[in-house]
Short mmCIF file of C-alpha atoms in Angstrom, two decimals:
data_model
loop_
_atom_site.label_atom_id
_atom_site.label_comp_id
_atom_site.label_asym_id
_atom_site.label_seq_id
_atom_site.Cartn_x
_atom_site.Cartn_y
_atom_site.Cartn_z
CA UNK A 183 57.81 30.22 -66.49
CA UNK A 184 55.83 29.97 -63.53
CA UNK A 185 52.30 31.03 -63.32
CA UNK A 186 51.15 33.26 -61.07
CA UNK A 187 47.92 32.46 -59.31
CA UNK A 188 45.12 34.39 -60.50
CA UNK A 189 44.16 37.99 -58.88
CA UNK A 190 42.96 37.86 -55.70
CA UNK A 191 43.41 34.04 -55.44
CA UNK A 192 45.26 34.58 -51.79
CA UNK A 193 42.30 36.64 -50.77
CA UNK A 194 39.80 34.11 -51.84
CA UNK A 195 41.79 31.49 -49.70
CA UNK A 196 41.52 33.47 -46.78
CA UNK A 197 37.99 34.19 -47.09
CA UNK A 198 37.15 30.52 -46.90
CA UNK A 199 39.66 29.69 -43.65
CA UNK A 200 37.24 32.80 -41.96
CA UNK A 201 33.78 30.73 -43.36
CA UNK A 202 35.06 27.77 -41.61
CA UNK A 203 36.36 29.59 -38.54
CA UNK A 204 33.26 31.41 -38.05
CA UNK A 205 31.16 28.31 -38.69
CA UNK A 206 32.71 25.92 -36.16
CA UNK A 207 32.29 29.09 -34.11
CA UNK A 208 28.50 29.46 -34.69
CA UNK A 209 28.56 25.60 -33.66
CA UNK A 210 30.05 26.11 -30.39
CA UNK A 211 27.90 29.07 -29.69
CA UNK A 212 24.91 26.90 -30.51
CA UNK A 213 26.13 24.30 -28.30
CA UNK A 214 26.41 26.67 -25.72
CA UNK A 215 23.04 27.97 -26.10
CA UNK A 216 20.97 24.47 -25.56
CA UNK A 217 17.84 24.87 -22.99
CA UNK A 218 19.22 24.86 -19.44
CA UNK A 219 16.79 21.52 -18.67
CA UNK A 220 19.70 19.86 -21.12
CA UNK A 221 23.00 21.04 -19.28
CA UNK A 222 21.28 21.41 -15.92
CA UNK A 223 19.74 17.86 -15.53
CA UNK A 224 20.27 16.00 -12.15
CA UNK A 225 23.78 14.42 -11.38
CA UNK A 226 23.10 10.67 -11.20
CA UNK A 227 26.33 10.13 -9.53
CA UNK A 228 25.90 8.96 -5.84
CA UNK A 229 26.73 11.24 -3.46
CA UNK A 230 30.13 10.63 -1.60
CA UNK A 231 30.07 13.66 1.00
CA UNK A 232 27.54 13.31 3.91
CA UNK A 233 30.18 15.05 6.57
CA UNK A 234 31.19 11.24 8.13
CA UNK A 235 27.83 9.82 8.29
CA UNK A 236 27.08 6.27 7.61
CA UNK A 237 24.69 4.44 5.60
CA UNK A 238 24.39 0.92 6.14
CA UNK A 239 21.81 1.35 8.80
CA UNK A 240 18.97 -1.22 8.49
CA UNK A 241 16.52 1.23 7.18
CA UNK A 242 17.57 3.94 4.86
CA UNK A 243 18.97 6.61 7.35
CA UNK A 244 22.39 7.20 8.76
CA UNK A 245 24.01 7.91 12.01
CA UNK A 246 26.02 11.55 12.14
CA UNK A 247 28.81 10.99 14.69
CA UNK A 248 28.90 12.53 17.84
CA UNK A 249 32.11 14.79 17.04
CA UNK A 250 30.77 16.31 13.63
CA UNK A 251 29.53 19.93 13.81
CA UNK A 252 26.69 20.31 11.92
CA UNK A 253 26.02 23.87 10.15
CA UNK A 254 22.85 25.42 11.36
CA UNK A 255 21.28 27.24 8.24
CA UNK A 256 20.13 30.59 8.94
CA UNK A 257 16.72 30.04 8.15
CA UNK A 258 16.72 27.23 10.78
CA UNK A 259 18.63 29.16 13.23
CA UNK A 260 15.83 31.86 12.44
CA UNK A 261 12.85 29.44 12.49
CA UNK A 262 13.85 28.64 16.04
CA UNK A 263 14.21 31.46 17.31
CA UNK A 264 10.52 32.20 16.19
CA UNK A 265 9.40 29.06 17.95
CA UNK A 266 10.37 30.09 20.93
CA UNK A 267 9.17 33.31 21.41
CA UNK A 268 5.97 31.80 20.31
CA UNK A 269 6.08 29.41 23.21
CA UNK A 270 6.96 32.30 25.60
CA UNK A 271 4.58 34.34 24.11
CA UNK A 272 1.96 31.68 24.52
CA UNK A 273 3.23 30.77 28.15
CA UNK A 274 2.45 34.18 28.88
CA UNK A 275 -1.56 34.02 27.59
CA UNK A 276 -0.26 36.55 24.38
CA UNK A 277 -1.93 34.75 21.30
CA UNK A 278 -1.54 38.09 19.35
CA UNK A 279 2.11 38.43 19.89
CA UNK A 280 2.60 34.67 19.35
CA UNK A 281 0.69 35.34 15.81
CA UNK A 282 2.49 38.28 15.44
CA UNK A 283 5.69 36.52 15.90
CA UNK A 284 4.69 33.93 13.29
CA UNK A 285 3.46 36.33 10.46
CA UNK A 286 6.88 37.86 10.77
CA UNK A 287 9.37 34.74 10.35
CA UNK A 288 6.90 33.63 7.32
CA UNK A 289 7.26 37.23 5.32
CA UNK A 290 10.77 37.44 6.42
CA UNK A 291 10.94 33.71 4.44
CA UNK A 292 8.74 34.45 1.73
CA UNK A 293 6.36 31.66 3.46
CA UNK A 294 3.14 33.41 4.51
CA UNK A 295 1.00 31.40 1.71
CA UNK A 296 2.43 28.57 3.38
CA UNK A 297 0.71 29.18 6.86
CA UNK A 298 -1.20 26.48 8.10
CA UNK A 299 -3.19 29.10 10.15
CA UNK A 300 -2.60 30.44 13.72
CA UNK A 301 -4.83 29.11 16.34
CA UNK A 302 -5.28 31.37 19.28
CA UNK A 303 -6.71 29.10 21.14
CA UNK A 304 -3.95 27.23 22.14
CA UNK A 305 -1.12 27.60 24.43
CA UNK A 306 1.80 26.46 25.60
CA UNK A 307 4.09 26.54 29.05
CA UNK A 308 7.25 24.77 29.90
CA UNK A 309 8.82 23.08 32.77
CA UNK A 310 12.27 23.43 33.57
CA UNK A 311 12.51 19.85 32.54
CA UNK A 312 11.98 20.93 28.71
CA UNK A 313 8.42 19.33 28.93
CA UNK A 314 5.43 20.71 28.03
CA UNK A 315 2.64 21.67 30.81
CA UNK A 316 -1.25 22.52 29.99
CA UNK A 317 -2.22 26.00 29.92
CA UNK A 318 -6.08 26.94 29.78
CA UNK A 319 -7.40 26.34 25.71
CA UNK A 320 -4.71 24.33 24.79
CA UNK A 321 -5.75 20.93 23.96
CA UNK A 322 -4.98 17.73 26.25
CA UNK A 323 -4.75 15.68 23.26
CA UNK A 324 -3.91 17.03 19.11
CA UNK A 325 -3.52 14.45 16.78
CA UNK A 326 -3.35 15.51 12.90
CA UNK A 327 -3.94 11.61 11.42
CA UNK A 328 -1.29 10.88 9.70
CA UNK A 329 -1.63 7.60 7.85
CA UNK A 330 0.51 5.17 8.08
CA UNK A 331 2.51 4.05 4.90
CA UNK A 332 5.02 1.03 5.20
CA UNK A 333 8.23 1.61 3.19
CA UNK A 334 8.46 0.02 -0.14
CA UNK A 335 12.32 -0.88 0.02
CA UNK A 336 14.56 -1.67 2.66
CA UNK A 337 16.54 1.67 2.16
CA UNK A 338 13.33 4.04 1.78
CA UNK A 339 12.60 5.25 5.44
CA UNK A 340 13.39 9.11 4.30
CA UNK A 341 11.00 8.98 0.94
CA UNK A 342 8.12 7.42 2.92
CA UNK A 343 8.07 9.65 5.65
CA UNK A 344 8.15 12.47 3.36
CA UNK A 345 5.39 11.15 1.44
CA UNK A 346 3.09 10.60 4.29
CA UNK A 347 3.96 14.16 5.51
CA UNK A 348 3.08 15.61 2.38
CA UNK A 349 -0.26 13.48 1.90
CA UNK A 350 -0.86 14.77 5.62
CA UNK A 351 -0.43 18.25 4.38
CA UNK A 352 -1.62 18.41 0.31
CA UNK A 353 -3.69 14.82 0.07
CA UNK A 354 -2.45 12.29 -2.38
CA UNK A 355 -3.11 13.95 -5.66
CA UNK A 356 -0.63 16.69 -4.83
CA UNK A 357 2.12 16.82 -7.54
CA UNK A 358 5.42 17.91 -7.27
CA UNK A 359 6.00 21.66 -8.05
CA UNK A 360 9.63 21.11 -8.77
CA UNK A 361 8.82 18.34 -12.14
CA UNK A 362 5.23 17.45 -11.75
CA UNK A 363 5.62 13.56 -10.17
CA UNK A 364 2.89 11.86 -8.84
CA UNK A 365 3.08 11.74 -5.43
CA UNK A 366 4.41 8.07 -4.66
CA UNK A 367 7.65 7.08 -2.56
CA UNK A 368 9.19 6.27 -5.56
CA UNK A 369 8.76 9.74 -6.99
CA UNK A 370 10.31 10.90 -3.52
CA UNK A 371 13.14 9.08 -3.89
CA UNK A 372 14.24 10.31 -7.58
CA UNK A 373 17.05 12.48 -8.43
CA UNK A 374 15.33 15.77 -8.27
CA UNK A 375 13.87 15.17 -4.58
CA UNK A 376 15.44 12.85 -1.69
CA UNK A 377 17.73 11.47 -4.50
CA UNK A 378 17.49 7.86 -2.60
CA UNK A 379 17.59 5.80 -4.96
CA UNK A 380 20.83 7.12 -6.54
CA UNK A 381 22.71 6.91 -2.79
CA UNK A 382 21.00 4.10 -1.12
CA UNK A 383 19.59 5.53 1.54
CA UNK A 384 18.82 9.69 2.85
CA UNK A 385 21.70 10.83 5.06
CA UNK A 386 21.18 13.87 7.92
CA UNK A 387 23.34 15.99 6.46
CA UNK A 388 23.15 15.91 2.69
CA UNK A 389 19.70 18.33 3.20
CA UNK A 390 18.35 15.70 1.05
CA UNK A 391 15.39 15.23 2.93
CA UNK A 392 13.66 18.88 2.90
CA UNK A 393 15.34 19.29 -0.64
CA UNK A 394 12.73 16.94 -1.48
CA UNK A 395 9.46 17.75 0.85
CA UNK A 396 10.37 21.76 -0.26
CA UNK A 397 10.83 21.11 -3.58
CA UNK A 398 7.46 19.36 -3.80
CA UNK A 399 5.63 22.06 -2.49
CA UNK A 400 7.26 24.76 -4.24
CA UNK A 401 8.61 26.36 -1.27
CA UNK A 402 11.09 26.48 2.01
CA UNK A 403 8.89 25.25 4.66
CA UNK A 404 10.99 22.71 6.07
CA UNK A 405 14.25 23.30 7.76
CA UNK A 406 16.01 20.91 9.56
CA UNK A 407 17.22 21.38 13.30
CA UNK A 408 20.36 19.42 14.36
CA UNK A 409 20.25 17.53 17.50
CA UNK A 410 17.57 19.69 18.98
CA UNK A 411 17.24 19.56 23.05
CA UNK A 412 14.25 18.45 24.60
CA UNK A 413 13.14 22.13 25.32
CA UNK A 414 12.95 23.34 21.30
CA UNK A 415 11.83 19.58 20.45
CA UNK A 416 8.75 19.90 22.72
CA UNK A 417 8.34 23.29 21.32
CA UNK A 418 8.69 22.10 17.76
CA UNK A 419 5.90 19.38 17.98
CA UNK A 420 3.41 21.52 19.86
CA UNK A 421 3.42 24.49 16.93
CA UNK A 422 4.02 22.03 14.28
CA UNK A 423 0.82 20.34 15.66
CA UNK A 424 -1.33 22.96 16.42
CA UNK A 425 -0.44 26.23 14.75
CA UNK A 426 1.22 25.07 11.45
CA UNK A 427 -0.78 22.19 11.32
CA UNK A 428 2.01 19.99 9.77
CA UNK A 429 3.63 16.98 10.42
CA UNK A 430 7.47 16.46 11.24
CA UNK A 431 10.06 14.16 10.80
CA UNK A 432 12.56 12.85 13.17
CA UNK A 433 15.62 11.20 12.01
CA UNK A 434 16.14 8.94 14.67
CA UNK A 435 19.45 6.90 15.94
CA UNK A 436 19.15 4.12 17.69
CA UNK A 437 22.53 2.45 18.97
CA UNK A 438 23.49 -1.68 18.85
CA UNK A 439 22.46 -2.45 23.22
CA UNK A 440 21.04 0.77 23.94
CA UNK A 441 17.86 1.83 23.87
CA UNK A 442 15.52 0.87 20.86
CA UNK A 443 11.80 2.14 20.58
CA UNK A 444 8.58 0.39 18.49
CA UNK A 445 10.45 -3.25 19.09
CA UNK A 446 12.99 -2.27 16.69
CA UNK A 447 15.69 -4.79 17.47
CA UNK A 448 18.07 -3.82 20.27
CA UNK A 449 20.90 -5.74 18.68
CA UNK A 450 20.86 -3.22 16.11
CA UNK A 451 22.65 0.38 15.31
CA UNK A 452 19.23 2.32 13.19
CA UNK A 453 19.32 5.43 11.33
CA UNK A 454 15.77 5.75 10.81
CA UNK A 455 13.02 8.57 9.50
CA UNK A 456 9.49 8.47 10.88
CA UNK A 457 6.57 11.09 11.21
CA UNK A 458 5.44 12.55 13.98
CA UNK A 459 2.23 14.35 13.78
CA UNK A 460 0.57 14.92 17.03
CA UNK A 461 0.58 14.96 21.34
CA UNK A 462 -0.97 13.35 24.37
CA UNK A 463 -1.00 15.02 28.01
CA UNK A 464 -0.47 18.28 26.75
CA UNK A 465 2.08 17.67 24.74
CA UNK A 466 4.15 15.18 27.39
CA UNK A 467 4.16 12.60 25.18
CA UNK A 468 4.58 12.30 21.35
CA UNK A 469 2.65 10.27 18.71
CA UNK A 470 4.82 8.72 15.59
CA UNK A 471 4.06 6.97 12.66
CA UNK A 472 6.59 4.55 11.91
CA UNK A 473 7.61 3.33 8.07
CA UNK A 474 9.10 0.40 9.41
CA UNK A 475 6.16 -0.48 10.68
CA UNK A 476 4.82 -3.91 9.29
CA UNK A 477 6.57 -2.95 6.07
CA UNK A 478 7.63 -6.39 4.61
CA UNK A 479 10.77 -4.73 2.68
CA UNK A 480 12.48 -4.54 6.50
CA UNK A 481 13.91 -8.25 7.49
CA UNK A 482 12.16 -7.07 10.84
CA UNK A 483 9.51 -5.24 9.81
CA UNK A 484 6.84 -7.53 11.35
CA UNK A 485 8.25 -6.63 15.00
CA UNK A 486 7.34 -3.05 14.93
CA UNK A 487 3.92 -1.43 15.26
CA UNK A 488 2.50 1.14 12.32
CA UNK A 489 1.94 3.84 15.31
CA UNK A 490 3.84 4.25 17.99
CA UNK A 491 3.82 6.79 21.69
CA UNK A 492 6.84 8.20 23.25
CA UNK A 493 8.19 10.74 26.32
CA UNK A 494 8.62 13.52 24.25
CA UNK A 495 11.57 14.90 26.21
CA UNK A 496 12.83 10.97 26.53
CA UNK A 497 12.84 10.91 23.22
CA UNK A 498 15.04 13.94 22.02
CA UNK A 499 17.38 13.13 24.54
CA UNK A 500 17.57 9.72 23.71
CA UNK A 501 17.05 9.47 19.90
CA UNK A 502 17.75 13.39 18.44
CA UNK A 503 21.32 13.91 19.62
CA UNK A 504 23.20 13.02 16.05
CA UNK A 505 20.95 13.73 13.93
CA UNK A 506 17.79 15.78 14.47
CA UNK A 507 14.63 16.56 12.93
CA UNK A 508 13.27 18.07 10.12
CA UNK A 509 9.88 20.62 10.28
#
């Protein structure tokens, strides 16, 4: 006869298919559950959409083609705005409405700690030229002193220029905010700032660059302005110089036969990043340092100078039209 299977013996089977149901279960949920630092590290993959730029460019940068619309972010959009009714309201001798004006775009952005201070003393008028023309108390000549640092690899224009900016602003022993690296290019060029390294170079319209000054000092400071006229350019170095005291960065283009500055070579198409921190002649003419400059990691390095001067409005016209500049 056959034997029957002992009482409950079905029952005990099924309990044990639910302990082994509800323990892969609790694994999965575990899994699921791991510190976000472990499923939200850094993609290391190189980055494959920079809307039709091009790397290849001597120096790190890219060139943005002429046809590609660039987004304007609305914090940019907003930031200029603010810079120019600071310039009007300085044109017009107001230094409390052009402070005014500030102090509302930085609580609007959450930025007010950020302020590098409001000088009334200065001020600011414009030709019809987009240059900049002296008004009484504003300075003839505003350099911050940036200082020069030569990029350490042929592809690193972007990473240097943000590390001199953000010596310029912090001083060298500033860390980052966003993972605690020692401020170095190399730490500027890692995943979790200009992420450089991984894509050979820091492209206009990845962001990549102010991903990488903001994230190092913990805020949104830095917006980027795509190919600004010589009017909000002009505008942009004189507050950048003397209200926020902080340096910016153009990303230059310079096309193969056309015109070069700081000896780069003419025979040459350059995306390039450089600082510029400062004015001459009221703000006529522009002071930049240059990465490039001297740095031995460029094949032609040795041709250009550390520090460089430059027609402001000559130089957004002929330098700022594909990509633009970041402040």
């Amino acid at each position: 006869m056959p034997v029957s299977p002992p009482p409950y013996g079905r029952d005990t089977m099924l309990v044990k298919r639910m302990i082994t149901i509800l323990a892969v279960l609790g694994l999965l949920v575990a899994t699921l559950a791991l510190p976000a630092a472990a499923t939200t590290a850094e993609d290391s993959t190189p980055d494959t959409s920079t809307t039709g730029s091009e790397f290849g460019t001597e120096t790190g940068g890219d060139v943005t083609p002429s046809g590609v619309i660039l987004p304007t972010s609305p914090q940019a959009a907003a930031k200029e705005n603010m810079v120019k009714l600071w310039a009007k309201a300085k044109e017009s001798g107001n230094d409390a409405l052009a402070a005014a004006i500030v102090r509302s775009y930085e609580e609007a952005w959450g930025l007010a700690s950020e302020s590098g201070g409001i000088d009334s003393g200065m001020g600011v008028s414009l030709s019809s030229s987009g240059g900049v023309l002296p008004m009484a108390g504003q300075y003839s000549t505003h350099i911050l002193g940036v200082v020069q640092a030569a990029q350490t690899k042929s592809y690193y224009c972007g990473p240097a220029s943000g590390y001199m900016t953000i010596r310029e602003m912090k001083g060298s022993r500033y860390t980052s905010r966003y993972d605690g690296s020692t401020l170095s290019q190399t730490a500027m060029a890692n995943a979790n700032h200009m992420r450089t390294d991984i894509n050979g170079g820091t492209s206009w319209s990845s962001g990549y660059f102010i991903r990488g000054v903001n994230r190092w000092l913990g805020s949104s400071t830095f917006v980027q302005s795509n190919r600004p006229g010589a009017s909000l350019f002009s505008w942009i170095v004189t507050f950048s110089t003397d209200s926020a005291g902080q340096p910016i960065a153009p990303d230059t283009v310079e096309f193969r036969y056309g015109v070069h500055y700081n000896h780069h070579p003419s025979d040459k198409t350059i995306g390039h990043w450089i600082v510029a921190d400062g004015y001459y002649s009221y703000g006529a003419t522009t002071h930049f340092a240059d990465p490039a400059g001297q740095s031995s990691a460029v094949s032609w390095g040795y041709l250009a100078s550390r520090y460089f001067t430059y027609a402001t409005t000559n130089f957004a016209n002929s330098f700022l039209q594909n990509n633009g500049v970041a402040w």
